[in-house]
Amino acid sequence: MLQTYNTYSLEQEEFQPLQAGQIKMYVCGPTVYNYIHLGNARSAIAFDTIRRYFEYVGYKVNYVSNFTDLGDKILAQGEKEGLTEEQVAQKYEAAFDEDTAQLNIKPATVRSKATEVMPEIVDYIKNLVDQGLAYESEGDVYFSAKKSPDYGHLSHQNFDELEENAAGRLDPVEAKRKQDPIDFALWKGEHREGVKAWPSPWGPGRPGWHIECSVMIQKYLGSEIDIHGGGIDLAFPHHTNEIAQSEGHNHERFVRYWMHNGFVNVNNEKMSKSLGNFTTVHDLLANGVDPQALRYLLGKTHYRRPINYSMDTLNQAQIELDRIRRAYQALTEVQASEKGEDLTIIGRLDEMETRFREAMDDDFNTENALTVVFELVNLVNQYSKEDKQQETVITALQKKMTDWLAIFGIVDLLGQDQLNETEQALFDQRAEARAAKDFAKSDQLRDQLADLGITVRDTSQGQKWERKQAY
Ligand SMILES: [Zn+2]
């Protein structure tokens, strides 16, 4: 039985979805004002691995996520780069798509942007005001935190602790407008020159940061969802405020399982702008880091534990990944010489599958699951060296390796940039067709490659390919 740790109860609980066989999952995405850093990537990878495991064991996962595509961080970046808020958001949304594709993170089922749900945001806030849970104050709207009986539960803080913390970081203008220091903004009046504002019953303005997630969840998944994920730093205030908004709006439980991933440290130090160790995926990949090794490094540690990124841990990840790849490669070179089926090996694979699933069912214990993966690697290495091999066993071993590693987002088992001759020829022809602007031909070649299980994407650096996964 699959169990998952719930930040809300601080306990590991049996996982029971709202609807059998289906999972409604929401994970907070980034504010698109810069390239994603290792912390963003770790969160996306942790929940991608969890999603892939759910899919592997037969669930249909509806995975929704957001881009926060407006706000002061984006405006400030726009000033630096000479771009509008919209241009900054577009630039870094595209960069997010590119970086996450390199890390082989599946796209969300629905990815929504804050600016796309503005009418719904205004209606949602209006509902909270009408119910007396929120109030207007000089063009802003605030949520009365104390009207949410559960407020602070997720971060395990009581009202006294919350008040003490709030007092220290209160903006003086907001302090005058708020009835209570722990109240939080749903809407902020906007009157700055050249800054876009949206119409609302409280005058032109912009939404607070927390409201978009409640609104998107309502719109795309409904009032109650199975899993809400994000970094542990989001538990307060962001997720705490989402609970207040959504449960205030719907009068029912919002999330069954709250899941939070741990931090990424760089050379054993917290990653921060002031320490100058803010590491982006874009820079690492531009410097030649193997995206699959980076993915492997960020996915192998249990999702709740901290990860240390350093040259040493990256090298170690590369060594482990290469060991996996070498075993797989050796297996593909084996020529079967016997018919029939070695039942001892098939039996061992079934037994390993049981232990692999036990590890993943135990709150997605990727570390223990990888111990089983390396047992499989050893078995594959042994088998490849035997005198005689059977086709059925080779196929079973290959399938087990590709299936399990795909859960970790590792699909490049033959190493990078290794298409076979036919695939490479088609790929090169397509590059030529595109250069000659023969798009009919390039589309036809793309289809041919797709039939061979190769997905081709066009990027600013030319065409890239990906081998389709086992499921
Ligand atoms: Zn959120």
XYZ file of C-alpha atoms and ligand atoms in Angstrom:
472
model
C 0.000 0.000 0.000
C 1.401 3.370 -1.037
C 2.083 5.738 1.828
C 2.962 9.377 1.673
C 4.188 11.832 4.286
C 1.737 14.657 4.862
C 3.177 17.971 6.070
C -0.254 18.845 7.436
C -0.438 15.903 9.880
C 3.336 15.376 10.162
C 2.627 11.695 9.604
C 3.104 9.143 6.917
C -0.386 8.222 5.733
C -1.918 5.579 3.540
C -2.564 7.124 0.135
C -6.245 7.067 -0.855
C -7.153 9.201 -3.870
C -10.505 10.973 -4.151
C -11.345 8.891 -7.209
C -9.995 5.386 -7.744
C -7.191 5.300 -10.309
C -6.975 9.073 -10.714
C -4.887 11.751 -9.105
C -5.480 15.471 -9.009
C -2.157 17.107 -8.374
C -1.025 20.718 -8.218
C 2.550 21.930 -7.882
C 3.510 25.603 -7.520
C 5.641 26.803 -10.411
C 8.142 29.671 -10.579
C 7.853 33.422 -10.925
C 9.260 33.834 -14.421
C 11.827 36.597 -13.912
C 15.035 34.619 -14.375
C 16.424 31.236 -15.416
C 15.420 28.459 -13.042
C 17.910 27.711 -10.271
C 18.713 24.344 -8.753
C 15.989 24.763 -6.114
C 13.293 25.227 -8.792
C 14.677 22.284 -10.745
C 14.776 20.052 -7.690
C 11.115 20.746 -6.905
C 10.051 20.105 -10.508
C 12.105 16.889 -10.599
C 10.831 15.620 -7.221
C 7.200 15.963 -8.288
C 7.897 14.716 -11.818
C 9.395 11.542 -10.311
C 6.370 11.144 -8.034
C 4.029 11.688 -10.977
C 5.922 9.187 -13.130
C 5.789 6.562 -10.380
C 2.025 7.043 -10.009
C 1.680 6.618 -13.781
C 3.947 3.567 -13.713
C 1.686 1.807 -11.209
C -1.393 2.667 -13.279
C -2.810 5.987 -12.089
C -3.977 8.679 -14.454
C -2.440 11.913 -13.168
C -3.921 15.309 -13.868
C -0.937 17.577 -13.119
C -1.560 21.303 -12.987
C 1.051 23.986 -12.402
C 1.452 27.735 -12.789
C 3.715 30.494 -13.984
C 3.535 33.672 -11.913
C 3.914 36.031 -14.858
C 3.534 39.389 -13.145
C 4.930 41.159 -10.116
C 7.702 43.400 -8.817
C 10.485 40.867 -9.408
C 9.564 40.731 -13.097
C 9.249 44.520 -13.324
C 12.695 44.966 -11.745
C 14.248 42.451 -14.157
C 12.560 44.293 -17.043
C 14.320 47.508 -16.008
C 17.659 45.705 -16.031
C 17.104 44.107 -19.427
C 15.166 46.933 -21.081
C 12.117 44.712 -21.527
C 8.460 45.046 -20.610
C 6.962 42.881 -17.867
C 5.276 40.757 -20.521
C 8.498 40.328 -22.511
C 10.433 39.246 -19.403
C 7.745 36.700 -18.548
C 7.693 35.326 -22.105
C 11.456 35.083 -22.247
C 11.752 33.102 -19.019
C 8.697 30.937 -19.698
C 10.414 29.800 -22.885
C 13.653 29.280 -20.942
C 11.757 27.219 -18.358
C 10.322 25.028 -21.106
C 13.739 24.546 -22.625
C 15.544 23.781 -19.341
C 12.853 21.413 -18.079
C 12.801 19.606 -21.452
C 16.566 19.097 -21.140
C 16.017 17.674 -17.663
C 13.284 15.493 -19.134
C 10.562 16.849 -16.868
C 7.152 16.084 -18.319
C 5.101 19.148 -19.180
C 2.140 19.752 -16.866
C -1.261 18.528 -18.073
C -2.336 22.157 -17.659
C 0.081 25.044 -17.173
C -1.681 28.298 -16.419
C -0.446 31.848 -16.013
C -1.690 34.357 -13.459
C -2.598 36.862 -16.197
C -4.776 34.230 -17.902
C -7.129 33.855 -14.947
C -7.641 37.511 -14.007
C -11.485 37.544 -14.281
C -11.648 34.367 -12.171
C -9.294 35.917 -9.606
C -11.523 38.992 -9.265
C -14.661 36.825 -8.886
C -12.948 34.635 -6.318
C -11.903 37.627 -4.199
C -15.370 39.115 -4.534
C -16.817 35.906 -3.114
C -14.475 36.107 -0.100
C -15.423 39.759 0.492
C -19.143 38.986 0.172
C -18.798 36.252 2.774
C -17.093 38.661 5.181
C -13.825 36.717 5.120
C -11.965 39.540 3.369
C -12.239 43.340 3.432
C -11.372 46.262 1.197
C -9.007 48.928 2.504
C -7.885 51.948 0.411
C -8.085 50.011 -2.865
C -6.410 46.874 -1.469
C -8.256 43.741 -0.324
C -7.025 41.668 2.630
C -8.006 38.273 3.954
C -8.850 38.177 7.682
C -6.549 35.358 8.709
C -8.337 34.816 12.034
C -11.533 33.944 10.176
C -9.772 30.829 8.946
C -9.996 28.510 11.968
C -7.154 26.360 10.703
C -4.781 29.216 9.891
C -1.150 28.295 10.530
C -1.803 24.576 10.944
C 0.240 23.611 7.864
C 3.371 25.329 9.182
C 2.502 24.271 12.753
C 2.394 27.776 14.174
C -0.280 29.268 16.425
C -1.693 32.800 16.158
C 0.734 34.207 18.765
C 3.757 32.910 16.876
C 2.331 34.120 13.581
C 1.721 37.590 15.009
C 5.217 37.820 16.410
C 6.709 36.893 13.044
C 4.387 39.186 11.096
C 5.286 42.216 13.245
C 8.925 42.011 12.122
C 8.308 42.116 8.383
C 5.364 44.457 8.095
C 5.368 47.034 5.322
C 4.388 50.409 6.905
C 1.786 51.237 4.222
C 0.176 47.795 4.503
C 0.321 48.019 8.311
C -2.084 50.969 8.232
C -4.451 49.218 5.851
C -4.560 45.832 7.596
C -6.980 45.194 10.450
C -4.573 42.616 11.863
C -0.843 42.216 11.107
C -1.305 38.573 10.060
C -3.915 39.417 7.403
C -2.621 38.993 3.867
C -3.242 40.753 0.549
C -5.604 39.287 -2.057
C -5.581 42.396 -4.228
C -3.378 45.471 -4.348
C -4.412 48.792 -5.823
C -2.068 49.779 -8.683
C -1.482 53.379 -9.739
C 2.174 53.406 -10.835
C 2.956 55.037 -14.155
C 3.469 52.531 -16.982
C 2.547 49.515 -14.847
C -0.380 47.486 -16.089
C -3.443 47.293 -13.804
C -6.585 45.167 -14.122
C -10.119 46.433 -13.400
C -11.868 45.280 -10.232
C -14.729 46.401 -7.954
C -12.020 47.953 -5.709
C -10.398 49.945 -8.494
C -7.503 49.129 -10.826
C -5.011 46.739 -9.325
C -3.127 43.476 -9.306
C -3.625 40.219 -7.446
C -1.605 39.201 -4.378
C 0.765 36.302 -4.979
C -1.232 33.557 -3.217
C -4.607 33.871 -4.897
C -3.655 32.567 -8.373
C -2.981 29.029 -7.106
C -6.353 28.772 -5.318
C -8.097 30.064 -8.449
C -6.287 27.759 -10.892
C -6.907 24.730 -8.699
C -10.612 25.589 -8.576
C -10.730 26.146 -12.322
C -8.750 23.137 -13.512
C -9.100 20.544 -10.731
C -12.092 21.482 -8.540
C -12.572 22.277 -4.853
C -10.640 19.362 -3.409
C -7.450 17.815 -4.755
C -5.327 14.818 -3.817
C -1.819 16.254 -3.754
C -0.473 19.771 -3.447
C 3.267 20.056 -3.790
C 6.010 22.646 -3.585
C 9.240 23.493 -1.785
C 9.116 23.406 2.021
C 9.755 27.177 2.043
C 6.266 27.598 0.528
C 4.418 25.984 3.466
C 4.258 29.421 5.086
C 2.974 31.865 4.061
C 2.071 30.736 0.525
C 0.361 27.379 1.124
C -1.043 28.480 4.465
C -2.780 31.338 2.647
C -3.967 29.060 -0.159
C -5.740 26.916 2.464
C -7.403 29.986 4.015
C -8.607 31.231 0.596
C -9.788 27.889 -0.784
C -11.431 26.545 2.363
C -13.045 29.962 2.922
C -14.368 29.932 -0.625
C -15.583 26.321 -0.724
C -16.286 25.348 2.898
C -14.655 21.993 2.402
C -11.249 20.436 2.732
C -8.865 21.698 0.065
C -5.985 19.193 -0.080
C -5.733 15.581 1.076
C -1.925 15.300 1.056
C 0.481 18.203 1.387
C 3.891 17.248 0.048
C 6.992 19.431 0.359
C 10.453 18.908 -1.026
C 13.688 19.855 0.755
C 16.309 22.473 -0.158
C 19.338 22.351 -2.417
C 22.607 23.528 -0.882
C 25.599 24.467 -3.013
C 28.947 23.333 -1.586
C 27.153 22.779 1.732
C 25.907 26.363 1.903
C 22.390 27.632 1.503
C 21.885 28.940 -2.034
C 21.343 32.700 -2.015
C 21.990 35.745 -4.131
C 24.051 37.368 -1.370
C 26.461 34.411 -1.197
C 26.862 34.534 -4.969
C 26.210 30.791 -5.276
C 22.885 31.088 -7.035
C 23.245 28.314 -9.608
C 20.978 28.215 -12.662
C 20.270 25.143 -14.770
C 20.844 27.269 -17.885
C 24.462 28.026 -16.850
C 25.236 24.440 -15.865
C 23.963 23.041 -19.153
C 25.743 25.771 -21.126
C 28.944 24.667 -19.371
C 28.512 21.144 -20.661
C 26.950 19.388 -17.649
C 25.167 16.221 -18.831
C 21.474 17.066 -18.292
C 20.700 13.447 -17.468
C 23.432 13.403 -14.783
C 22.025 16.609 -13.291
C 18.535 15.120 -13.360
C 19.838 11.957 -11.728
C 21.643 13.925 -9.000
C 18.556 16.013 -8.161
C 16.265 12.969 -8.189
C 18.227 10.325 -6.358
C 17.982 11.768 -2.844
C 14.686 11.293 -1.018
C 12.533 14.280 -1.939
C 12.183 15.584 1.623
C 15.886 15.554 2.436
C 18.296 18.354 1.543
C 20.589 17.853 -1.459
C 24.139 19.109 -1.626
C 25.229 20.214 -5.087
C 28.980 20.325 -5.669
C 31.457 19.168 -8.306
C 31.961 16.037 -6.198
C 28.281 15.113 -5.927
C 27.778 15.870 -9.626
C 30.768 13.683 -10.554
C 29.467 10.899 -8.329
C 26.078 11.125 -10.073
C 27.801 10.982 -13.457
C 29.765 7.878 -12.387
C 26.593 6.108 -11.237
C 24.719 7.058 -14.385
C 27.588 5.865 -16.572
C 27.583 2.535 -14.716
C 23.901 2.155 -15.557
C 24.488 3.143 -19.182
C 27.439 0.760 -19.627
C 25.380 -2.159 -18.317
C 22.541 -1.304 -20.678
C 24.854 -0.848 -23.615
C 26.581 -4.198 -22.994
C 23.185 -5.862 -22.939
C 22.200 -4.370 -26.297
C 25.371 -5.855 -27.819
C 24.605 -9.401 -26.637
C 23.537 -11.844 -29.362
C 21.007 -14.397 -28.152
C 22.194 -17.939 -28.743
C 19.479 -19.971 -27.031
C 15.731 -20.300 -27.276
C 13.450 -20.631 -24.243
C 13.203 -18.691 -21.029
C 15.422 -18.746 -17.953
C 12.797 -18.858 -15.233
C 15.313 -18.239 -12.460
C 16.133 -14.800 -13.831
C 12.513 -13.956 -14.597
C 11.666 -14.958 -11.004
C 14.446 -12.722 -9.676
C 13.106 -9.801 -11.703
C 9.643 -10.267 -10.190
C 11.115 -10.336 -6.718
C 13.136 -7.179 -7.439
C 10.023 -5.466 -8.786
C 8.298 -6.172 -5.462
C 11.158 -4.587 -3.524
C 11.437 -1.647 -5.925
C 7.753 -0.902 -5.406
C 7.989 -1.360 -1.631
C 10.695 1.320 -1.593
C 8.729 3.748 -3.753
C 5.483 3.012 -1.887
C 7.295 4.073 1.290
C 6.868 7.815 0.692
C 8.786 7.619 -2.607
C 12.027 6.400 -1.094
C 14.124 6.861 -4.218
C 17.344 6.039 -2.382
C 16.152 2.535 -1.485
C 14.601 2.097 -4.939
C 17.976 2.906 -6.521
C 19.623 0.212 -4.388
C 17.348 -2.239 -6.210
C 18.192 -0.569 -9.551
C 21.883 -1.260 -8.913
C 21.117 -4.892 -8.053
C 19.532 -5.056 -11.482
C 22.616 -3.423 -13.025
C 24.771 -6.138 -11.410
C 22.466 -8.851 -12.675
C 22.585 -7.377 -16.192
C 26.391 -7.228 -16.089
C 26.609 -10.855 -14.969
C 24.160 -12.028 -17.600
C 25.889 -10.157 -20.428
C 29.093 -12.058 -19.628
C 27.565 -15.545 -19.634
C 28.326 -18.014 -22.410
C 24.789 -18.290 -23.694
C 21.855 -15.881 -23.576
C 18.195 -16.006 -24.438
C 16.241 -13.339 -26.336
C 13.340 -13.384 -23.839
C 15.686 -12.690 -20.927
C 17.551 -9.941 -22.778
C 14.238 -8.269 -23.576
C 12.969 -8.644 -19.991
C 16.158 -7.152 -18.545
C 16.125 -4.258 -21.017
C 12.498 -3.505 -20.316
C 13.032 -3.521 -16.566
C 15.943 -1.108 -16.890
C 14.135 1.303 -19.203
C 10.921 1.197 -17.154
C 12.579 1.876 -13.824
C 14.983 4.510 -15.072
C 12.211 6.349 -16.894
C 10.628 6.929 -13.449
C 13.811 8.849 -12.608
C 13.546 10.684 -15.922
C 16.571 8.844 -17.300
C 15.811 7.854 -20.870
C 19.188 8.278 -22.442
C 20.498 4.823 -21.565
C 22.734 4.619 -24.594
C 24.416 7.854 -23.612
C 23.871 11.205 -25.246
C 23.605 11.910 -28.950
C 23.583 8.322 -30.023
C 21.047 7.741 -32.708
C 21.454 4.607 -34.773
C 22.456 5.023 -38.429
C 18.939 5.148 -39.867
C 17.766 7.579 -37.223
C 20.818 9.783 -37.665
C 20.314 9.882 -41.447
C 16.683 10.978 -41.074
C 17.658 13.511 -38.438
C 20.328 15.034 -40.692
C 17.989 15.107 -43.684
C 15.470 16.973 -41.595
C 18.064 19.594 -40.617
C 18.827 20.057 -44.318
C 15.142 20.310 -45.220
C 14.632 22.986 -42.592
C 17.680 24.907 -43.739
C 16.203 24.824 -47.264
C 12.819 25.896 -45.789
C 11.209 22.763 -47.195
C 8.733 22.458 -44.334
C 6.563 19.785 -45.933
C 9.590 17.543 -46.137
C 10.810 18.421 -42.632
C 7.356 17.624 -41.212
C 7.319 14.319 -43.029
C 10.768 13.458 -41.638
C 9.620 14.444 -38.173
C 6.722 11.947 -38.521
C 9.084 9.256 -39.726
C 11.312 9.801 -36.699
C 8.253 9.800 -34.433
C 7.347 6.380 -35.808
C 10.785 5.227 -34.688
C 10.138 6.618 -31.204
C 12.232 9.759 -31.640
C 10.647 13.074 -30.770
C 12.235 16.079 -32.473
C 11.991 19.618 -31.117
C 13.221 22.787 -32.772
C 15.100 25.076 -30.405
C 17.136 28.224 -30.765
C 20.220 25.980 -30.981
C 18.810 23.831 -33.773
C 16.868 20.604 -33.601
C 17.062 18.326 -30.549
C 15.815 14.813 -30.153
C 14.483 12.646 -27.352
C 13.774 8.963 -27.291
C 10.180 8.234 -26.353
C 9.719 6.587 -22.993
C 8.642 3.071 -22.272
C 5.178 4.197 -21.154
Zn 1.159 28.181 -5.265
